[in-house]
C-alpha cells in the first residue's frame, strides 16, 4: 500500500515525537497530585508552572494569565457563557464565520435571551470592520472574532478590531485555535481573552488554554476544587499540560521556517491546480491567510464525492459542508462570504503541515487534476 498523504492539518495535527517523549516521562515519573503539599505534589506543580510559562511565551502573555482547559471548545464556551452570565443584558458580538464552539454557544445564549449579533463578512473572508465598528456601543459586553478561520484560513483584522474595542473599553476575545503555533499571535495591546488548543499545534488532544488578561474576570464554567484559582477546577491533566507546553515551545522556535515551508508548497499546489483545472475556484484572501490553507472548489464536483475519491487515492482532506437531517448544507463560512450554495457545496479544504513534502503536493495536484477531468 502506498503512503497516505495527510492534507487535513486544520482538523488535527500528528503529535510531535518530542512532545510525546515529554508526556511519556511525565506520565511515568510524576504521579503526585499538583494540589498536594508534599514533595510529589510540588514536583507536579513545577511541571504545571513550567508549561504555563511556555504557553504564555508563545502569546507574549504572563504565566498567571493562562488557564488550562480541555481544549478550544471549552475555552470558547467559558468566555461566551461567562460573559453572558456576568452581563446577561450585555450584547455579545460574534463574527458570522466562527467555529461552532463559538457560534453554537452564542446561539444558545441568544435562546436564553442574551442579546447576540452575528457580524457580516466581506467576500474575501474577513470580518467587515466597518459593520463591527457601527455595532459597538456601551451595551456591548464582548466582541469575539477568530484569529484565523478554520475553513478558509483567512486571518482576521484582529489588531484593527482590538484597537476599536480597547478605545471603548469593550472586552475582546479571539479564538486563535487555528492560528496559534502557525503565525505570530501576540496578546499585548490586542485581545483580553484568547482560546488555543493543543492538537492543532502538534500537541496532545483534550488540552487547551484560555488566556485571560490580568484585571479581566470571568465566572467559572465548572465548579469544583480550588485548582487554577478555583476558576477552572479539576485535578490537572499533568502529562497533557506538559505536552501542550512543549508543543508551544517548539512551535515558537520553528514558526517562521515552518510557515515559509508551507507557503512555498501551498503556492506550488495552487499553481499546479490552476494549471490543470482552469475553472478552479479559490475561496478567501490569498494574502491574509494561514500559510498552509487552501480552500478550493472544482465546480460541478461535489466535495463529498471528491473527498471520497481522494481518500481512495490515499489523500486525506476535508470539506466545509455539514450533514443536516440527511442532506448536505453549505458551510456557514462560505455562505457568509456570499458564495452561492451550489458552489459552496463543492469546497474542499487542503491543509498542509510542517512535514508536507513537494512530492505529496505534486501527487495531490495530479490526482485532483485527473478527477476534475473526469467530470461529467
Ligand atoms: N475553534 C476552532 C477555530 C477550531 O478549528 C477548533 C477545532 O477544530 C476548535 C475551536 C475546537 O477545538 P478543540 O478541538 O480543541 O475543542
Short mmCIF file of C-alpha atoms and ligand atoms in Angstrom, two decimals:
data_model
loop_
_atom_site.label_atom_id
_atom_site.label_comp_id
_atom_site.label_asym_id
_atom_site.label_seq_id
_atom_site.Cartn_x
_atom_site.Cartn_y
_atom_site.Cartn_z
CA UNK A 1 0.00 0.00 0.00
CA UNK A 2 1.35 3.40 -0.89
CA UNK A 3 1.85 6.00 1.84
CA UNK A 4 -1.08 8.14 2.80
CA UNK A 5 -0.95 11.88 2.18
CA UNK A 6 -2.35 13.87 5.07
CA UNK A 7 -3.79 17.18 3.89
CA UNK A 8 -6.04 17.93 6.87
CA UNK A 9 -3.81 19.64 9.43
CA UNK A 10 -6.58 22.11 10.23
CA UNK A 11 -8.59 19.20 11.62
CA UNK A 12 -5.76 17.94 13.78
CA UNK A 13 -2.01 17.53 13.64
CA UNK A 14 0.14 14.47 14.30
CA UNK A 15 1.85 14.67 17.66
CA UNK A 16 5.45 15.80 17.65
CA UNK A 17 7.73 12.94 18.91
CA UNK A 18 9.44 15.38 21.30
CA UNK A 19 6.05 16.24 22.81
CA UNK A 20 5.22 12.57 23.16
CA UNK A 21 8.53 11.98 24.90
CA UNK A 22 7.84 14.73 27.46
CA UNK A 23 4.37 13.33 28.07
CA UNK A 24 5.67 9.81 28.49
CA UNK A 25 8.26 10.83 31.05
CA UNK A 26 5.77 12.97 32.99
CA UNK A 27 3.12 10.24 32.95
CA UNK A 28 5.54 7.61 34.22
CA UNK A 29 7.52 9.62 36.76
CA UNK A 30 5.25 12.37 38.06
CA UNK A 31 2.26 10.84 39.75
CA UNK A 32 1.77 13.42 42.50
CA UNK A 33 -1.41 15.47 42.57
CA UNK A 34 -0.41 19.05 41.78
CA UNK A 35 -2.52 20.21 44.74
CA UNK A 36 -0.68 18.08 47.32
CA UNK A 37 1.65 19.81 49.74
CA UNK A 38 4.35 17.13 49.88
CA UNK A 39 7.30 16.70 47.51
CA UNK A 40 5.46 14.68 44.83
CA UNK A 41 2.81 17.37 44.65
CA UNK A 42 5.39 20.14 44.49
CA UNK A 43 7.16 18.37 41.59
CA UNK A 44 3.87 18.17 39.71
CA UNK A 45 3.16 21.83 40.43
CA UNK A 46 6.53 22.70 38.92
CA UNK A 47 5.52 20.93 35.71
CA UNK A 48 2.26 22.87 35.52
CA UNK A 49 4.07 26.14 36.23
CA UNK A 50 6.69 25.44 33.56
CA UNK A 51 4.04 24.60 30.95
CA UNK A 52 2.16 27.77 31.86
CA UNK A 53 5.34 29.75 31.15
CA UNK A 54 5.76 28.00 27.79
CA UNK A 55 2.18 28.72 26.71
CA UNK A 56 2.42 32.32 27.92
CA UNK A 57 5.67 32.83 25.99
CA UNK A 58 4.01 31.83 22.71
CA UNK A 59 1.35 34.51 23.24
CA UNK A 60 3.60 37.15 24.85
CA UNK A 61 1.40 36.87 27.92
CA UNK A 62 2.21 36.44 31.59
CA UNK A 63 2.09 32.96 33.09
CA UNK A 64 -0.64 33.88 35.59
CA UNK A 65 -2.90 34.88 32.69
CA UNK A 66 -3.01 31.28 31.36
CA UNK A 67 -5.67 28.74 32.43
CA UNK A 68 -5.54 25.16 31.22
CA UNK A 69 -8.78 23.77 29.82
CA UNK A 70 -9.87 20.61 27.99
CA UNK A 71 -9.39 22.32 24.61
CA UNK A 72 -10.56 25.03 22.28
CA UNK A 73 -14.22 24.15 22.71
CA UNK A 74 -14.12 24.60 26.47
CA UNK A 75 -12.10 27.82 26.27
CA UNK A 76 -14.61 29.27 23.79
CA UNK A 77 -17.58 28.20 25.89
CA UNK A 78 -16.04 29.60 29.03
CA UNK A 79 -15.69 33.07 27.54
CA UNK A 80 -19.09 33.28 25.82
CA UNK A 81 -21.05 31.69 28.67
CA UNK A 82 -19.03 33.52 31.29
CA UNK A 83 -19.65 36.95 29.80
CA UNK A 84 -23.33 36.12 29.26
CA UNK A 85 -23.61 35.13 32.90
CA UNK A 86 -21.76 38.20 34.10
CA UNK A 87 -23.73 40.66 31.98
CA UNK A 88 -26.95 38.96 30.83
CA UNK A 89 -28.20 42.17 29.29
CA UNK A 90 -24.95 42.99 27.51
CA UNK A 91 -24.79 42.37 23.78
CA UNK A 92 -22.31 39.79 22.50
CA UNK A 93 -20.92 40.43 19.02
CA UNK A 94 -19.52 37.43 17.20
CA UNK A 95 -18.49 37.10 13.59
CA UNK A 96 -20.67 35.10 11.21
CA UNK A 97 -17.75 32.78 10.39
CA UNK A 98 -16.88 31.48 13.86
CA UNK A 99 -16.24 27.82 14.60
CA UNK A 100 -19.29 26.03 16.08
CA UNK A 101 -17.63 26.21 19.53
CA UNK A 102 -18.37 29.95 19.45
CA UNK A 103 -21.28 30.01 17.02
CA UNK A 104 -23.43 27.41 18.75
CA UNK A 105 -22.59 28.77 22.19
CA UNK A 106 -23.64 32.24 21.05
CA UNK A 107 -26.85 30.79 19.61
CA UNK A 108 -27.58 29.02 22.88
CA UNK A 109 -27.05 32.30 24.75
CA UNK A 110 -29.42 34.05 22.32
CA UNK A 111 -32.04 31.39 23.05
CA UNK A 112 -31.61 32.27 26.71
CA UNK A 113 -32.43 35.90 25.80
CA UNK A 114 -28.89 37.25 25.86
CA UNK A 115 -28.61 39.81 23.02
CA UNK A 116 -26.30 38.43 20.32
CA UNK A 117 -25.30 39.91 16.96
CA UNK A 118 -23.58 38.00 14.17
CA UNK A 119 -21.28 40.34 12.28
CA UNK A 120 -21.09 40.25 8.48
CA UNK A 121 -18.08 39.19 6.47
CA UNK A 122 -16.56 40.56 3.28
CA UNK A 123 -16.26 38.49 0.11
CA UNK A 124 -12.57 37.81 0.87
CA UNK A 125 -13.48 36.09 4.13
CA UNK A 126 -12.50 38.90 6.51
CA UNK A 127 -14.91 40.34 9.05
CA UNK A 128 -16.40 43.65 7.91
CA UNK A 129 -14.67 46.06 10.28
CA UNK A 130 -17.00 48.98 9.35
CA UNK A 131 -20.06 46.98 10.32
CA UNK A 132 -18.35 45.89 13.52
CA UNK A 133 -17.46 49.46 14.40
CA UNK A 134 -21.03 50.57 13.77
CA UNK A 135 -22.28 47.86 16.14
CA UNK A 136 -20.00 48.90 19.02
CA UNK A 137 -21.87 50.66 21.81
CA UNK A 138 -21.98 50.81 25.59
CA UNK A 139 -24.41 47.91 25.52
CA UNK A 140 -21.75 45.56 24.11
CA UNK A 141 -20.31 43.18 26.69
CA UNK A 142 -17.97 41.22 24.40
CA UNK A 143 -16.63 41.08 20.87
CA UNK A 144 -15.43 37.66 19.71
CA UNK A 145 -13.64 37.35 16.37
CA UNK A 146 -11.44 34.40 15.50
CA UNK A 147 -7.75 34.98 14.69
CA UNK A 148 -7.86 32.73 11.62
CA UNK A 149 -10.78 30.89 10.11
CA UNK A 150 -10.72 27.11 10.23
CA UNK A 151 -12.23 26.62 6.76
CA UNK A 152 -10.56 29.29 4.63
CA UNK A 153 -7.52 30.03 6.81
CA UNK A 154 -8.25 33.74 6.37
CA UNK A 155 -6.52 35.85 9.01
CA UNK A 156 -8.84 38.37 10.59
CA UNK A 157 -8.01 42.04 11.20
CA UNK A 158 -7.51 41.42 14.91
CA UNK A 159 -5.25 44.42 15.55
CA UNK A 160 -7.75 46.81 13.99
CA UNK A 161 -10.74 45.32 15.80
CA UNK A 162 -8.85 45.19 19.10
CA UNK A 163 -7.98 48.87 18.94
CA UNK A 164 -11.63 49.77 18.28
CA UNK A 165 -12.65 47.69 21.30
CA UNK A 166 -9.89 48.98 23.54
CA UNK A 167 -10.70 52.60 22.73
CA UNK A 168 -14.20 51.92 24.08
CA UNK A 169 -13.20 49.66 26.97
CA UNK A 170 -15.10 46.72 25.43
CA UNK A 171 -13.62 43.27 26.20
CA UNK A 172 -12.45 41.30 23.19
CA UNK A 173 -11.95 37.58 22.72
CA UNK A 174 -10.31 35.72 19.88
CA UNK A 175 -10.49 32.03 19.08
CA UNK A 176 -6.88 31.55 17.97
CA UNK A 177 -7.07 27.76 17.80
CA UNK A 178 -6.05 27.68 14.12
CA UNK A 179 -3.50 30.48 14.35
CA UNK A 180 -1.50 29.62 17.47
CA UNK A 181 1.76 27.95 16.62
CA UNK A 182 1.47 28.75 12.90
CA UNK A 183 1.53 32.55 12.81
CA UNK A 184 2.57 35.13 15.39
CA UNK A 185 -0.14 35.67 17.99
CA UNK A 186 0.57 38.48 20.40
CA UNK A 187 -1.88 39.44 23.13
CA UNK A 188 -0.05 42.62 24.08
CA UNK A 189 -2.27 45.54 23.07
CA UNK A 190 -4.75 43.21 21.39
CA UNK A 191 -7.24 40.83 22.97
CA UNK A 192 -8.43 40.32 26.56
CA UNK A 193 -9.30 36.64 26.16
CA UNK A 194 -7.88 34.07 23.75
CA UNK A 195 -8.50 30.36 23.13
CA UNK A 196 -5.94 27.84 21.96
CA UNK A 197 -5.85 24.08 21.56
CA UNK A 198 -3.05 21.51 21.88
CA UNK A 199 -3.89 19.24 18.98
CA UNK A 200 -3.69 21.95 16.32
CA UNK A 201 -0.03 22.61 17.05
CA UNK A 202 1.42 19.10 17.14
CA UNK A 203 0.49 18.68 20.79
CA UNK A 204 -1.99 16.38 22.54
CA UNK A 205 -5.77 16.37 22.19
CA UNK A 206 -8.11 17.18 25.03
CA UNK A 207 -5.98 20.02 26.33
CA UNK A 208 -6.07 23.71 25.59
CA UNK A 209 -5.80 27.02 27.30
CA UNK A 210 -7.60 30.25 27.86
CA UNK A 211 -5.63 33.45 28.12
CA UNK A 212 -7.37 35.99 30.37
CA UNK A 213 -5.78 39.43 30.64
CA UNK A 214 -4.90 40.45 34.19
CA UNK A 215 -7.73 42.62 35.52
CA UNK A 216 -10.38 40.92 33.37
CA UNK A 217 -12.71 38.46 35.04
CA UNK A 218 -14.93 35.51 34.17
CA UNK A 219 -17.07 33.36 36.40
CA UNK A 220 -16.04 29.69 36.23
CA UNK A 221 -17.75 27.42 33.73
CA UNK A 222 -17.24 24.44 36.04
CA UNK A 223 -17.48 24.37 39.82
CA UNK A 224 -15.28 22.18 41.95
CA UNK A 225 -11.97 22.34 43.76
CA UNK A 226 -9.59 25.23 44.15
CA UNK A 227 -7.32 24.34 41.22
CA UNK A 228 -6.33 27.23 38.95
CA UNK A 229 -7.65 29.77 41.46
CA UNK A 230 -10.97 27.93 41.53
CA UNK A 231 -11.68 29.36 38.10
CA UNK A 232 -11.03 26.12 36.27
CA UNK A 233 -11.28 23.37 38.86
CA UNK A 234 -10.37 19.70 38.38
CA UNK A 235 -7.15 17.79 39.02
CA UNK A 236 -4.64 18.97 36.45
CA UNK A 237 -4.05 16.65 33.49
CA UNK A 238 -0.33 16.74 34.08
CA UNK A 239 1.02 14.93 31.04
CA UNK A 240 -1.29 16.76 28.65
CA UNK A 241 -0.37 20.09 30.22
CA UNK A 242 3.34 19.27 29.90
CA UNK A 243 2.76 18.21 26.29
CA UNK A 244 0.91 21.41 25.45
CA UNK A 245 3.72 23.46 27.00
CA UNK A 246 6.35 21.61 24.97
CA UNK A 247 4.32 21.94 21.76
CA UNK A 248 4.08 25.71 22.31
CA UNK A 249 7.80 25.97 22.94
CA UNK A 250 8.66 24.03 19.77
CA UNK A 251 6.14 26.00 17.71
CA UNK A 252 7.65 29.27 18.84
CA UNK A 253 11.17 28.19 17.89
CA UNK A 254 10.23 26.85 14.45
CA UNK A 255 7.31 29.09 13.49
CA UNK A 256 8.98 31.11 10.77
CA UNK A 257 10.70 28.25 8.98
CA UNK A 258 7.55 26.11 9.13
CA UNK A 259 5.42 28.94 7.75
CA UNK A 260 7.89 29.61 4.93
CA UNK A 261 7.97 25.90 4.05
CA UNK A 262 4.18 25.63 3.94
CA UNK A 263 3.79 28.82 1.94
CA UNK A 264 6.17 27.64 -0.81
CA UNK A 265 4.30 24.34 -1.06
CA UNK A 266 0.87 25.96 -0.96
CA UNK A 267 1.87 28.24 -3.83
CA UNK A 268 3.08 25.22 -5.77
CA UNK A 269 -0.21 23.47 -5.04
CA UNK A 270 -2.28 26.42 -6.16
CA UNK A 271 -0.24 26.99 -9.32
CA UNK A 272 -0.41 23.29 -10.20
CA UNK A 273 -4.15 23.06 -9.61
CA UNK A 274 -4.83 26.23 -11.59
CA UNK A 275 -2.76 24.96 -14.48
CA UNK A 276 -4.62 21.66 -14.62
CA UNK A 277 -8.10 22.91 -13.66
CA UNK A 278 -8.73 26.26 -15.37
CA UNK A 279 -12.13 26.78 -13.67
CA UNK A 280 -10.78 26.09 -10.16
CA UNK A 281 -12.31 28.41 -7.55
CA UNK A 282 -10.28 29.60 -4.58
CA UNK A 283 -12.10 30.88 -1.51
CA UNK A 284 -10.87 33.74 0.66
CA UNK A 285 -7.99 36.17 0.60
CA UNK A 286 -4.70 34.69 -0.55
CA UNK A 287 -2.64 37.36 1.16
CA UNK A 288 -4.25 37.48 4.61
CA UNK A 289 -4.24 33.76 5.18
CA UNK A 290 -2.62 30.95 7.13
CA UNK A 291 0.31 29.64 5.07
CA UNK A 292 -0.88 26.05 4.98
CA UNK A 293 -4.51 26.52 3.93
CA UNK A 294 -6.04 26.20 0.50
CA UNK A 295 -9.83 26.09 0.25
CA UNK A 296 -10.89 25.39 -3.32
CA UNK A 297 -13.73 24.04 -5.43
CA UNK A 298 -13.82 22.14 -8.68
CA UNK A 299 -17.16 23.43 -9.94
CA UNK A 300 -19.67 20.65 -10.50
CA UNK A 301 -17.74 18.15 -8.38
CA UNK A 302 -19.43 17.79 -5.00
CA UNK A 303 -17.00 17.84 -2.11
CA UNK A 304 -18.48 14.64 -0.62
CA UNK A 305 -17.70 12.78 -3.80
CA UNK A 306 -14.29 14.40 -4.35
CA UNK A 307 -13.22 13.69 -0.75
CA UNK A 308 -14.23 10.06 -1.12
CA UNK A 309 -12.24 9.73 -4.32
CA UNK A 310 -9.25 11.48 -2.78
CA UNK A 311 -9.41 9.06 0.14
CA UNK A 312 -9.38 6.12 -2.28
CA UNK A 313 -6.27 7.65 -3.83
CA UNK A 314 -4.63 7.87 -0.41
CA UNK A 315 -5.26 11.55 0.25
CA UNK A 316 -6.97 12.77 3.44
CA UNK A 317 -8.71 16.15 3.16
CA UNK A 318 -11.98 17.65 4.30
CA UNK A 319 -14.83 19.90 3.22
CA UNK A 320 -16.83 22.66 4.78
CA UNK A 321 -20.37 21.44 4.41
CA UNK A 322 -22.26 19.74 7.18
CA UNK A 323 -24.77 16.94 7.04
CA UNK A 324 -28.08 18.02 8.50
CA UNK A 325 -31.10 15.71 8.61
CA UNK A 326 -29.66 13.60 5.81
CA UNK A 327 -28.94 16.44 3.37
CA UNK A 328 -25.78 18.43 2.86
CA UNK A 329 -25.76 22.07 3.91
CA UNK A 330 -23.21 24.53 2.58
CA UNK A 331 -20.68 25.90 5.02
CA UNK A 332 -21.88 28.91 7.03
CA UNK A 333 -18.45 30.45 6.42
CA UNK A 334 -18.74 30.43 2.63
CA UNK A 335 -22.39 31.45 2.83
CA UNK A 336 -21.39 34.47 4.93
CA UNK A 337 -18.84 35.35 2.22
CA UNK A 338 -21.65 35.45 -0.33
CA UNK A 339 -20.68 32.23 -2.13
CA UNK A 340 -23.62 30.55 -3.89
CA UNK A 341 -24.71 27.37 -2.08
CA UNK A 342 -24.18 25.21 -5.18
CA UNK A 343 -20.52 26.24 -5.36
CA UNK A 344 -20.04 26.17 -1.58
CA UNK A 345 -21.08 22.51 -1.62
CA UNK A 346 -18.06 21.79 -3.83
CA UNK A 347 -15.48 23.23 -1.42
CA UNK A 348 -12.59 21.11 -0.25
CA UNK A 349 -10.05 22.24 2.30
CA UNK A 350 -6.46 21.18 1.77
CA UNK A 351 -4.33 22.00 4.78
CA UNK A 352 -0.59 21.43 4.77
CA UNK A 353 1.64 20.77 7.73
CA UNK A 354 5.24 21.20 8.75
CA UNK A 355 6.17 17.81 7.29
CA UNK A 356 4.27 18.04 4.00
CA UNK A 357 6.60 17.35 1.08
CA UNK A 358 6.84 18.57 -2.50
CA UNK A 359 6.25 15.01 -3.74
CA UNK A 360 2.99 14.89 -1.79
CA UNK A 361 1.89 18.22 -3.25
CA UNK A 362 2.68 17.03 -6.76
CA UNK A 363 0.67 13.87 -6.21
CA UNK A 364 -2.31 15.87 -4.92
CA UNK A 365 -2.13 18.10 -8.00
CA UNK A 366 -2.08 15.16 -10.39
CA UNK A 367 -4.89 13.27 -8.62
CA UNK A 368 -7.15 16.33 -8.40
CA UNK A 369 -6.47 17.31 -11.99
CA UNK A 370 -7.35 13.81 -13.16
CA UNK A 371 -10.57 13.79 -11.08
CA UNK A 372 -11.54 17.21 -12.42
CA UNK A 373 -11.02 15.89 -15.95
CA UNK A 374 -13.50 13.07 -15.31
CA UNK A 375 -16.35 15.45 -14.53
CA UNK A 376 -19.49 14.69 -16.49
N1 LIG B 1 -12.01 26.73 17.27
C1 LIG B 1 -11.50 26.49 16.06
C2 LIG B 1 -11.25 27.64 15.12
C3 LIG B 1 -11.21 25.19 15.66
O1 LIG B 1 -10.71 24.96 14.43
C4 LIG B 1 -11.46 24.13 16.57
C5 LIG B 1 -11.22 22.72 16.19
O2 LIG B 1 -11.44 22.33 15.07
C6 LIG B 1 -11.96 24.44 17.84
C7 LIG B 1 -12.23 25.75 18.15
C8 LIG B 1 -12.23 23.37 18.85
O3 LIG B 1 -11.03 22.99 19.47
P1 LIG B 1 -10.93 21.60 20.27
O4 LIG B 1 -10.96 20.53 19.24
O5 LIG B 1 -9.63 21.67 20.99
O6 LIG B 1 -12.08 21.57 21.21
#
